[in-house]
Coordinates of C-alpha atoms and ligand atoms in Angstrom, one line a residue:
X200 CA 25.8 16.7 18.0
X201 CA 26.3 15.3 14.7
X202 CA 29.5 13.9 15.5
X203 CA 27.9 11.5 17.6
X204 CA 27.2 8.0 17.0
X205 CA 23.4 8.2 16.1
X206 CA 22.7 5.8 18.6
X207 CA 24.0 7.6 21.0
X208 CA 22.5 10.9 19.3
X209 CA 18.7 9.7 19.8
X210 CA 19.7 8.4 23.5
X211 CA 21.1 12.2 23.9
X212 CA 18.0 13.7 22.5
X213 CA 16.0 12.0 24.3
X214 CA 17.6 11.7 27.2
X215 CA 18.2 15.6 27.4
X216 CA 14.2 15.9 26.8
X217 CA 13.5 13.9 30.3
X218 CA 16.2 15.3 32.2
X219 CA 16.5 18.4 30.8
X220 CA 20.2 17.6 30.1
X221 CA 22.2 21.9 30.4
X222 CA 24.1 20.5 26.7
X223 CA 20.8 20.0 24.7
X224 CA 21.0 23.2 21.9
X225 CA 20.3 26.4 23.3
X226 CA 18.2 26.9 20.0
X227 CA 16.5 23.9 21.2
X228 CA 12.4 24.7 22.6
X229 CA 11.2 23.6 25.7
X230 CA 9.7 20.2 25.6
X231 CA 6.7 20.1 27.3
X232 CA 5.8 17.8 30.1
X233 CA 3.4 16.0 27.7
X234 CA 6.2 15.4 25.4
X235 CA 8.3 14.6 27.4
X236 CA 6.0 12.1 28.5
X237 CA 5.0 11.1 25.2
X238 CA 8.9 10.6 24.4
X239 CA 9.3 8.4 27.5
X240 CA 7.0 5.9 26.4
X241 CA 8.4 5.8 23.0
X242 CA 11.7 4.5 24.5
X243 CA 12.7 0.9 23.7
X244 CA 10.1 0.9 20.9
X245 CA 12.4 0.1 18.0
X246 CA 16.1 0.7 17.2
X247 CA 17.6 3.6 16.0
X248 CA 20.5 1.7 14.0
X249 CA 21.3 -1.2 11.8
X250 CA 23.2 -4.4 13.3
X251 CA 24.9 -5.4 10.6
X252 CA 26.1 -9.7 11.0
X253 CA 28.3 -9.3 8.3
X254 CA 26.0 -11.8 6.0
X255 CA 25.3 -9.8 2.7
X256 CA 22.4 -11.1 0.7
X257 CA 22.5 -10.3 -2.8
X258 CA 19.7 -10.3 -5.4
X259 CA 19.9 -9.1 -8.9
X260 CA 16.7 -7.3 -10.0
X261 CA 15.7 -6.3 -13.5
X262 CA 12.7 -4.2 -14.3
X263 CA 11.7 -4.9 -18.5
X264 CA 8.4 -5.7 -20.2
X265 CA 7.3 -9.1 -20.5
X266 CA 4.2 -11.1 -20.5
X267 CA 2.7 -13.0 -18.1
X268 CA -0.2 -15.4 -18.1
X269 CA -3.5 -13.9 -17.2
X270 CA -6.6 -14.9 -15.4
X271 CA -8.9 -16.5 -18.3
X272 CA -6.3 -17.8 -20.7
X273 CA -5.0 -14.2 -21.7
X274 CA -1.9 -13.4 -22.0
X275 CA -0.9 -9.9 -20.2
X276 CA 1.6 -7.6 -21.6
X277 CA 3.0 -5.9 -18.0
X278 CA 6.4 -4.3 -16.9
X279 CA 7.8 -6.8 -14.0
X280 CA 10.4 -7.1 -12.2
X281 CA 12.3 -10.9 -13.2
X282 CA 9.6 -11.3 -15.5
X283 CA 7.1 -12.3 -13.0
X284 CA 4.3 -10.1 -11.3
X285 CA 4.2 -10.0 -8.6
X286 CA 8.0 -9.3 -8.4
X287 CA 10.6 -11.6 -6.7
X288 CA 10.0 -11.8 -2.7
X289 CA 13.2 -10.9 -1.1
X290 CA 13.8 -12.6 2.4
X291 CA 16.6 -12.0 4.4
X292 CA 17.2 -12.5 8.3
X293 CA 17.4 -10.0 10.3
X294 CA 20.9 -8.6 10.6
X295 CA 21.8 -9.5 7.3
X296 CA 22.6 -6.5 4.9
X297 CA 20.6 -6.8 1.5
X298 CA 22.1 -5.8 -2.1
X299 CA 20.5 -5.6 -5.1
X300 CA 22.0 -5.2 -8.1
X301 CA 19.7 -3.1 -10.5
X302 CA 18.8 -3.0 -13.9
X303 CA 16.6 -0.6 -16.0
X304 CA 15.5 -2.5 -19.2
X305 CA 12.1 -0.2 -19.5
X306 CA 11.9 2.2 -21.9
X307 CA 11.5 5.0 -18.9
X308 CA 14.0 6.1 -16.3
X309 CA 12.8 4.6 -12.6
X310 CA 14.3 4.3 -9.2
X311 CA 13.5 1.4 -6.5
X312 CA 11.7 2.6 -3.0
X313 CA 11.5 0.5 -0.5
X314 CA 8.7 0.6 1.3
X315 CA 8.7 1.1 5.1
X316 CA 12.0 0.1 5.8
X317 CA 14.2 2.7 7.0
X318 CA 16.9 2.9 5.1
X319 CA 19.8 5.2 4.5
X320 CA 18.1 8.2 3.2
X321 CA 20.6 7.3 0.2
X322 CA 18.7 3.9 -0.7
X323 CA 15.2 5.7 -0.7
X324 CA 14.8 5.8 -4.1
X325 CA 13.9 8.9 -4.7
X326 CA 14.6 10.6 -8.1
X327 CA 16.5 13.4 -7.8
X328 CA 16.1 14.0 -3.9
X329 CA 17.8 10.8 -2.9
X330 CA 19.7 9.7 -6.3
X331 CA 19.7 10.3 -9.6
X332 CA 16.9 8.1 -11.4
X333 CA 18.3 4.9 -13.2
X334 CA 18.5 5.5 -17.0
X335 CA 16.7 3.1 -19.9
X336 CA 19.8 0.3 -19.5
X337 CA 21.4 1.7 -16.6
X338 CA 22.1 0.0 -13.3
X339 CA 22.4 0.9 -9.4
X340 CA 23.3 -0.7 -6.6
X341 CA 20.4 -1.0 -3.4
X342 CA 22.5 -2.0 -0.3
X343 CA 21.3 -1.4 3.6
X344 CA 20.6 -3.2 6.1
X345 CA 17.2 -3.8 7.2
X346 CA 16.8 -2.1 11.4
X347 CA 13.1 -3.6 11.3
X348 CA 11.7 -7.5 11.1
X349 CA 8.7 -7.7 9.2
X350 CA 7.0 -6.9 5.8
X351 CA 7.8 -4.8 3.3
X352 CA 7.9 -3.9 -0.3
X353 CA 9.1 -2.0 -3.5
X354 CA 7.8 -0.4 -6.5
X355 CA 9.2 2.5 -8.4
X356 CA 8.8 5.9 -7.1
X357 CA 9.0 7.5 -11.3
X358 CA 5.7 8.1 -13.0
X359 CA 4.9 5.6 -10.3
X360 CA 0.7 5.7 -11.4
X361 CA 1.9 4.3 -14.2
X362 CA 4.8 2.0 -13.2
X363 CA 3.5 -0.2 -10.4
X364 CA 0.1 -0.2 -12.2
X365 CA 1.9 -2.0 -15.2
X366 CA 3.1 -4.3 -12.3
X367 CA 6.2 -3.4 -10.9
X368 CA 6.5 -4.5 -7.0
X369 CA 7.7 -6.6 -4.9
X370 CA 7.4 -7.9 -1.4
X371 CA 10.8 -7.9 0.7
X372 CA 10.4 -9.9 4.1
X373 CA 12.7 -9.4 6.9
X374 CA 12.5 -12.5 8.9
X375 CA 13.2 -12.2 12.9
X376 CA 16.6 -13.9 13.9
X377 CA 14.1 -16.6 15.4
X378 CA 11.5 -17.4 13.3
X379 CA 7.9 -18.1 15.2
X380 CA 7.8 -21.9 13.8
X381 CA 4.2 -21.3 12.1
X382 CA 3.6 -24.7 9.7
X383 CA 3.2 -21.8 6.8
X384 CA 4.5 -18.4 5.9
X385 CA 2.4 -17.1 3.1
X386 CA 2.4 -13.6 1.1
X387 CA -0.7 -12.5 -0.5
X388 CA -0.6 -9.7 -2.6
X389 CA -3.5 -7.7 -3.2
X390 CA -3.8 -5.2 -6.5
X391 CA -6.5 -4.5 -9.3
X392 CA -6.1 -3.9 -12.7
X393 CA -8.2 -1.8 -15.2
X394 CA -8.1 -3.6 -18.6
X395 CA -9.5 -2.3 -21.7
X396 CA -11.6 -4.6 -24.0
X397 CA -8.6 -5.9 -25.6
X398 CA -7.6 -7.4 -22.4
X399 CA -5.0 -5.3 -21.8
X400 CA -4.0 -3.2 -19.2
X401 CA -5.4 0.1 -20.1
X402 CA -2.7 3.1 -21.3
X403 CA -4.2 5.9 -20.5
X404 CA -2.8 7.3 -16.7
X405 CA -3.9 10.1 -14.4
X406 CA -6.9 10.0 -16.5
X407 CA -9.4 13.3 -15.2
X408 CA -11.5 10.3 -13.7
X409 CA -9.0 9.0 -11.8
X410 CA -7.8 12.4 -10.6
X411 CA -11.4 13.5 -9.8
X412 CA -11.9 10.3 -7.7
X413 CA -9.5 8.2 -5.5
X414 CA -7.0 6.9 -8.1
X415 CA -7.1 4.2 -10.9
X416 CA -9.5 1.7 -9.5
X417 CA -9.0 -1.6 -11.8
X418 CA -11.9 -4.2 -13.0
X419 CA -10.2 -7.3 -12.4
X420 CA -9.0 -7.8 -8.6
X421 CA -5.8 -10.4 -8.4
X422 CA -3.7 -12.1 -5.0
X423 CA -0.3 -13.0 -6.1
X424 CA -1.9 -12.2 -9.8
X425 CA -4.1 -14.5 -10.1
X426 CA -8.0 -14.5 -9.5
X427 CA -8.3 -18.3 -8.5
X428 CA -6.0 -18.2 -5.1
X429 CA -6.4 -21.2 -2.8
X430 CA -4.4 -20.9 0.5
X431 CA -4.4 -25.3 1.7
X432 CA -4.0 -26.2 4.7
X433 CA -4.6 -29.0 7.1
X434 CA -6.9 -28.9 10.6
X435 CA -4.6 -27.7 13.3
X436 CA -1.9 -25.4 10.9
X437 CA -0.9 -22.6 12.1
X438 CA 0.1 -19.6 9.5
X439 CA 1.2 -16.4 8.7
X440 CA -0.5 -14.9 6.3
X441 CA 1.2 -11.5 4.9
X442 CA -1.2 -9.1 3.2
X443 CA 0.1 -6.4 1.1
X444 CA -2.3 -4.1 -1.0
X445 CA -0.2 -2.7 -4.3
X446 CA -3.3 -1.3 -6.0
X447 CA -3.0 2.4 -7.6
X448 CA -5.6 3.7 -5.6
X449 CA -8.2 0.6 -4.2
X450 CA -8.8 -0.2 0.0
X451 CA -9.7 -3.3 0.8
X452 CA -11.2 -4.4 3.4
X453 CA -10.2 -8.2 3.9
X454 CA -12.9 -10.3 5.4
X455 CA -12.5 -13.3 7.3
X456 CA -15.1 -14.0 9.4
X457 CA -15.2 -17.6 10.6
X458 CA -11.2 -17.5 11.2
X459 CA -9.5 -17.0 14.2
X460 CA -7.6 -14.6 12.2
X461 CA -5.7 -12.0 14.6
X462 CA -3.8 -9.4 13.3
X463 CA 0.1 -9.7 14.9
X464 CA 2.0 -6.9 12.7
X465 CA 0.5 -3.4 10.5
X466 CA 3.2 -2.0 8.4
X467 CA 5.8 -4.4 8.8
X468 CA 6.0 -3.2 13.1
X469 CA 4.7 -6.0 15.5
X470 CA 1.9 -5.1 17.8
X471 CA 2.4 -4.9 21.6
X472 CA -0.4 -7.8 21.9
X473 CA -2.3 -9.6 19.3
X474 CA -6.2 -8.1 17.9
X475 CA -9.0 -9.6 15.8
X476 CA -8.3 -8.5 12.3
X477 CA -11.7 -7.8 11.9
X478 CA -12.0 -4.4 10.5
X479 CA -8.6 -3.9 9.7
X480 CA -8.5 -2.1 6.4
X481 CA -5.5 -1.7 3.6
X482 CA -5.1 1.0 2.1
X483 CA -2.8 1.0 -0.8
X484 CA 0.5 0.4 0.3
X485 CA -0.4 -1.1 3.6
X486 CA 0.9 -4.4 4.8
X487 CA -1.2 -6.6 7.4
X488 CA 0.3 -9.8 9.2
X489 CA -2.2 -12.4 10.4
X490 CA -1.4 -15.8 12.6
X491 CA -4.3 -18.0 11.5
X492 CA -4.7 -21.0 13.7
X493 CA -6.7 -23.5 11.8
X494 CA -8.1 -24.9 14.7
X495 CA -11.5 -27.1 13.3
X496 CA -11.7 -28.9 10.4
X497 CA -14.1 -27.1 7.8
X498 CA -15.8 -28.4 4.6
X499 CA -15.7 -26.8 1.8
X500 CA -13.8 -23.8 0.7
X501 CA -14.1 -20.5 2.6
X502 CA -14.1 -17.2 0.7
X503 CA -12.4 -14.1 1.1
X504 CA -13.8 -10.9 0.3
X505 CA -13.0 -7.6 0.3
X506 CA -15.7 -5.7 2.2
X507 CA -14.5 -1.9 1.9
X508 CA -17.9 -1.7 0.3
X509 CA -20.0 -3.5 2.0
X510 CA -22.5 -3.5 -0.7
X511 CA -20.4 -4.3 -3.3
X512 CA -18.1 -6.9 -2.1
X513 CA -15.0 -8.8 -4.0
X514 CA -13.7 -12.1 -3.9
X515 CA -10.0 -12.3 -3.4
X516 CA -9.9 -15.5 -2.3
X517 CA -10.7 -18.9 -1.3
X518 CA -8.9 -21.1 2.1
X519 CA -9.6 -25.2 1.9
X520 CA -9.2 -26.6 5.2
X521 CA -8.3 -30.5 4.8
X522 CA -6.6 -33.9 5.2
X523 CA -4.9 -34.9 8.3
X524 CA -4.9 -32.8 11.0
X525 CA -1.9 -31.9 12.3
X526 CA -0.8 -30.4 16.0
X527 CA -1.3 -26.9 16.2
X528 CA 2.1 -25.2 17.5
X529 CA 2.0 -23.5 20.5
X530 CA 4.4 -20.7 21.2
X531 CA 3.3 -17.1 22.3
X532 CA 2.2 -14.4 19.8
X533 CA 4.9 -12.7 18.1
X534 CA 2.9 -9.4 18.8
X535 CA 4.7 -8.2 21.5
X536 CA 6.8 -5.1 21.0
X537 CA 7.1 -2.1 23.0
X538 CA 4.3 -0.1 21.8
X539 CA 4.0 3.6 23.4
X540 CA 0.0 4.1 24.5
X541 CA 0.9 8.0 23.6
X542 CA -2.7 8.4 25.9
X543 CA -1.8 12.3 26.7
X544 CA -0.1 12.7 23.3
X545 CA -3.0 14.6 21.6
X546 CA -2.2 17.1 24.7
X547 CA 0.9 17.9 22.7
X548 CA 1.0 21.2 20.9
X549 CA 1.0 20.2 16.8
X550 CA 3.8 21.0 15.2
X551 CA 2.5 21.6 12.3
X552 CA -1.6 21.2 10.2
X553 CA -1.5 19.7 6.6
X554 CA -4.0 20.6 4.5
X555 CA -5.0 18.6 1.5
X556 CA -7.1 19.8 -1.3
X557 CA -7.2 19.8 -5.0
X558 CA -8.0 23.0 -7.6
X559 CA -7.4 23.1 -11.4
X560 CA -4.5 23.3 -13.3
X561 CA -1.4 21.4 -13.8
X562 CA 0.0 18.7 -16.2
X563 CA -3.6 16.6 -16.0
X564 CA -5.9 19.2 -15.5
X565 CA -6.5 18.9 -11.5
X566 CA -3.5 18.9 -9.4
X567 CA -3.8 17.6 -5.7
X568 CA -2.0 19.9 -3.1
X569 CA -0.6 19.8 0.4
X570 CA -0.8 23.3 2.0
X571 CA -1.8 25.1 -1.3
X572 CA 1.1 23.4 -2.9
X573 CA 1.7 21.2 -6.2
X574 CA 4.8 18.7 -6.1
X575 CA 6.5 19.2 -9.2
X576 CA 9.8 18.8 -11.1
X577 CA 12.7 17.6 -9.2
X578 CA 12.6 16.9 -5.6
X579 CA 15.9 18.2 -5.4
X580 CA 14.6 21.9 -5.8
X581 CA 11.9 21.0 -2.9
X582 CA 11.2 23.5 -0.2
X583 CA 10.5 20.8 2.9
X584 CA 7.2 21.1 3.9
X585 CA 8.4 20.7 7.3
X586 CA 11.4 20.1 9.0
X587 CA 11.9 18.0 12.4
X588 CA 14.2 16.9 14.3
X589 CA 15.6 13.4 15.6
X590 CA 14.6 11.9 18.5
X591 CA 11.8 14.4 19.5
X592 CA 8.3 13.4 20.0
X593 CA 5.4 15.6 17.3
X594 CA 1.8 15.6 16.9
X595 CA 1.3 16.4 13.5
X596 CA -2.4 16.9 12.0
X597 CA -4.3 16.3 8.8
X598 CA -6.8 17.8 7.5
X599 CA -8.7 16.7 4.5
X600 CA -10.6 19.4 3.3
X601 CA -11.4 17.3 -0.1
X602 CA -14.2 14.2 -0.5
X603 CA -11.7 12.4 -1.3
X604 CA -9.6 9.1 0.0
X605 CA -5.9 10.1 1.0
X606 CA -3.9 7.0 2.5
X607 CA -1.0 9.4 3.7
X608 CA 2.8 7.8 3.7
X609 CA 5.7 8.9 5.2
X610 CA 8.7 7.7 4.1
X611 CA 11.4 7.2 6.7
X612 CA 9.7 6.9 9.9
X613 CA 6.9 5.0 11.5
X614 CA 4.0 6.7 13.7
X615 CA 1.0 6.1 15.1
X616 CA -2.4 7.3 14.7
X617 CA -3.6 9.1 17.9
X618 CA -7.3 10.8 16.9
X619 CA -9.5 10.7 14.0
X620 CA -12.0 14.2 13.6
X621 CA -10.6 15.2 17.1
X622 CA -11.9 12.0 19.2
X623 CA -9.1 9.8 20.2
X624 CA -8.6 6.4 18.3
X625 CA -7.5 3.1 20.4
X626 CA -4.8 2.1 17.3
X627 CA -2.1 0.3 19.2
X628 CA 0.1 -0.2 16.7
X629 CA 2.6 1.8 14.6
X630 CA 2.0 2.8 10.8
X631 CA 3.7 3.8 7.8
X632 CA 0.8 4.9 5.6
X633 CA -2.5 5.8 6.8
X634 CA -6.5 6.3 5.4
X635 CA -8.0 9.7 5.5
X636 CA -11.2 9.8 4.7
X637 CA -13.1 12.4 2.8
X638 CA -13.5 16.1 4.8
X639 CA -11.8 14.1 7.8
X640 CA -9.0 15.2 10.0
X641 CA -6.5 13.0 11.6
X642 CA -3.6 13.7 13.9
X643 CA -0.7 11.2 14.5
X644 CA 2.3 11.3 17.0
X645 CA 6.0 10.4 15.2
X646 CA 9.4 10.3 16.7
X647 CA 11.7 10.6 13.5
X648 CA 14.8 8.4 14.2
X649 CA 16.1 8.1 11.2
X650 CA 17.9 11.9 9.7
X651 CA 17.4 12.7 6.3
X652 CA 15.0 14.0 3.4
X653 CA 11.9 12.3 3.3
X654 CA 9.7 12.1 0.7
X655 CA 5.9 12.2 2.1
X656 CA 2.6 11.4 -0.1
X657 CA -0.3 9.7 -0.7
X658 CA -0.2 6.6 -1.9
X659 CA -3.4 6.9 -3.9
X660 CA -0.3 6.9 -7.1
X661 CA -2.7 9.1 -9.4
X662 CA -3.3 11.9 -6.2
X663 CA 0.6 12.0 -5.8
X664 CA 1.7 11.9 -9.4
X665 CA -0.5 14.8 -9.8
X666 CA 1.3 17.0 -7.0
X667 CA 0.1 15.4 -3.5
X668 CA 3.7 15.0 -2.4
X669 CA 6.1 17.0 0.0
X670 CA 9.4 16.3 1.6
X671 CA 9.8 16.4 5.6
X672 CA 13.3 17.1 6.7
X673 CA 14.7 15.5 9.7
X674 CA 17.8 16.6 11.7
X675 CA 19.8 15.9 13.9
X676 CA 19.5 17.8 16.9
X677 CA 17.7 20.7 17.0
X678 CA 15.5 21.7 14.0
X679 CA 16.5 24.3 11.0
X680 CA 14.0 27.2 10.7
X681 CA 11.2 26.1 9.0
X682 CA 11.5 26.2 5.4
X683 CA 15.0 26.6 5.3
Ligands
CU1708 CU1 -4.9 11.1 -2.2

């Protein structure tokens, strides 16, 4: 099996699981009929390998303190990457392979992950499970090539509470080979900062607070760090508006009523058709893509607010609508992808239940489990939590048996959310990282396509710097015993 061309390796797997091929591995389980199902409708929905043109785009990326100009005339002592926060937005087509050439000028060792894409398990950025973490002054070398169009990002995955809280991301867009010709393509970045009375950002990480409660939750909210962001445009643009939410531990829920806002893309993976983006939160770590067609002229400027709590709402924003209108373009949705509706997936037998919980004890007091256990030291001594294997279709369930918020990311794969508490959810779309709420349960349906060792947390940073983080094994072919 491994010897095969991946491509062909997923096409094998799957096609054995329909047909019931005689050279699937005898070690291999029966799929059942609802899987088999389940893995029919996932066919065509995204690529199993890289297409490399041949274009290489190359960026050089340093990570160093500086200090950057702050809301209020303050001046902000952060960690950045190029100085500015937030980072550099990578864009490349497509097709074209991406290289960054890395340098560590902090005074800690840290690694780059890149966020939803699924790279080489090699470029995951993972200390000590995927690559050794980059020294104080030492380099590496991030080079793959992007299988996915859509929107990503990256942010160190060491002491990452305290890294990407000091302000260390970075959105990377993958533009289709033919851009939809929207009149603007516009990144907001979302992220929240707790600053002391100096002004500063706060030193003290994994504080008991934030590890009693859902993460560092900041008192100033910033998009594309600033608190005054206008988004101009005239009556009659059409734009993309990319939403990324980089806080520690804050969901928003963006509001903008009075839009014709629909939501084309979650997680960087196109819908199958277009939705209101009403309602559609971010959790940290999720990505949104909007097409906004500015259709009447308004006066005035409209806010944005977050509305997560609806009773305490934040402005993020404000959208001025003026000047000379301007045609609005007309070509279809770029919501369109092969989505699988996964109806009778839930009919699937799990493969497996986390359980996530918190006790006492650790480093910081509390420590934050999956299945009774504490991630801790390196990732290369990890016992996978679970192991699949490529090109299968699983049901895997959640259950939060804390109060607390756990937005759940996988690295490596995408999924979709099938049931929330048991009752079915209508989510047609695929995720990388999703919101469990407090004492809720969840289950989702994932077909791994990508082999490797992936790293799986929450992306609350405090929760998973303080042990809320396993690794999930994917083979090919058939899977190793569980637990190795
Ligand atoms: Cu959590």
């Amino acid at each position: 099996m491994s010897a095969l061309h991946p491509d062909r390796c997923l096409s094998f797997v799957i096609g054995a699981a329909l047909a019931g091929c005689g050279d699937r591995p005898s070690s291999a389980p029966q799929e059942p009929p609802a899987a088999a199902q389940a893995l029919r409708e996932f066919e065509g929905s995204y690529p199993v390998d890289a297409k490399p043109n041949g274009v290489v785009r190359t960026f050089d990326v340093t990570a160093a303190p500086a200090e950057i100009p702050f809301p209020g005339g303050r001046t902000l002592q952060v960690w950045a990457y190029n100085g500015q926060v937030p980072g550099p937005a990578l864009r490349v087509r497509l097709g074209e392979t991406l290289r960054v050439n890395f340098t560590n000028r902090l005074p800690q060792e840290t690694t780059i992950h890149w966020h939803g894409v699924r790279v080489p398990n090699a470029m995951d950025g993972v200390p000590h499970a995927t690559q050794p973490p980059v020294q104080p002054g030492g380099t590496f070398v991030y080079e793959f090539t992007p299988k996915d169009a859509g929107t990503f990002w990256f942010h160190p995955h060491v002491r990452s509470s305290e890294q990407v809280e000091r302000g260390l991301y970075g959105v990377l867009i993958v533009e289709d080979p033919d851009s939809p010709a929207y009149t603007k393509d516009v990144v907001w970045v979302i992220d929240d900062w707790l600053l002391d009375e100096n002004g500063q950002i706060r030193p003290q990480f994994n504080t008991r607070h934030d590890l009693a409660h859902d993460g560092r939750w900041g008192n100033v909210i910033t998009v594309n760090g600033r608190t005054d962001e206008v988004l101009r445009v005239r009556p009659g643009e059409r734009v993309r508006l990319r939403l990324l939410n980089s806080s520690n531990g804050r969901v928003v829920l963006p509001d903008f009523a009075g839009l014709d806002a629909q939501l084309v893309a979650s997680d960087g993976m196109y819908l199958h058709e277009p939705r209101n983006a009403a309602g559609h939160e971010l959790a940290p770590g999720n990505r949104a893509d909007l097409d906004i067609s500015f259709t009447q002229s308004v006066s005035g400027p409209i806010g944005i607010f977050d509305r997560f709590y609806p009773q305490r709402p934040n402005h993020l924003a404000d959208v001025v609508v003026e000047g000379e209108p301007v045609e609005t373009p007309t070509f279809p949705s770029p919501a369109r992808a092969h989505v699988p509706v996964w109806a009778s997936a839930l009919d699937v037998p799990e493969e497996h239940t986390f359980k996530l919980n918190a006790r006492s004890g650790g480093p910081f007091g509390i420590e934050w489990t999956i299945d009774d256990r504490a991630f801790e030291g390196h990732a290369a001594e990890h016992r996978a939590g679970l192991t699949l294997a490529q090109g299968r279709f699983y049901r895997l369930r959640f259950v939060n048996e804390s109060a607390r918020l756990h937005p759940i990311h996988l690295h490596g794969m995408f999924f979709r959310l099938l049931a929330r508490n048991g009752t079915r959810v209508d989510e047609p779309f695929f995720r990388d990282t999703v919101l469990i709420r407090g004492r809720e349960s969840i289950d989702i349906g994932v077909v791994p396509s990508d082999a490797g060792s992936w790293m799986m947390h929450c992306h609350i940073l405090e929760h998973a710097e303080a042990g809320m983080m396993t690794m999930i094994d994917v083979t090919h072919g058939a899977p190793a015993p569980h637990g190795h």
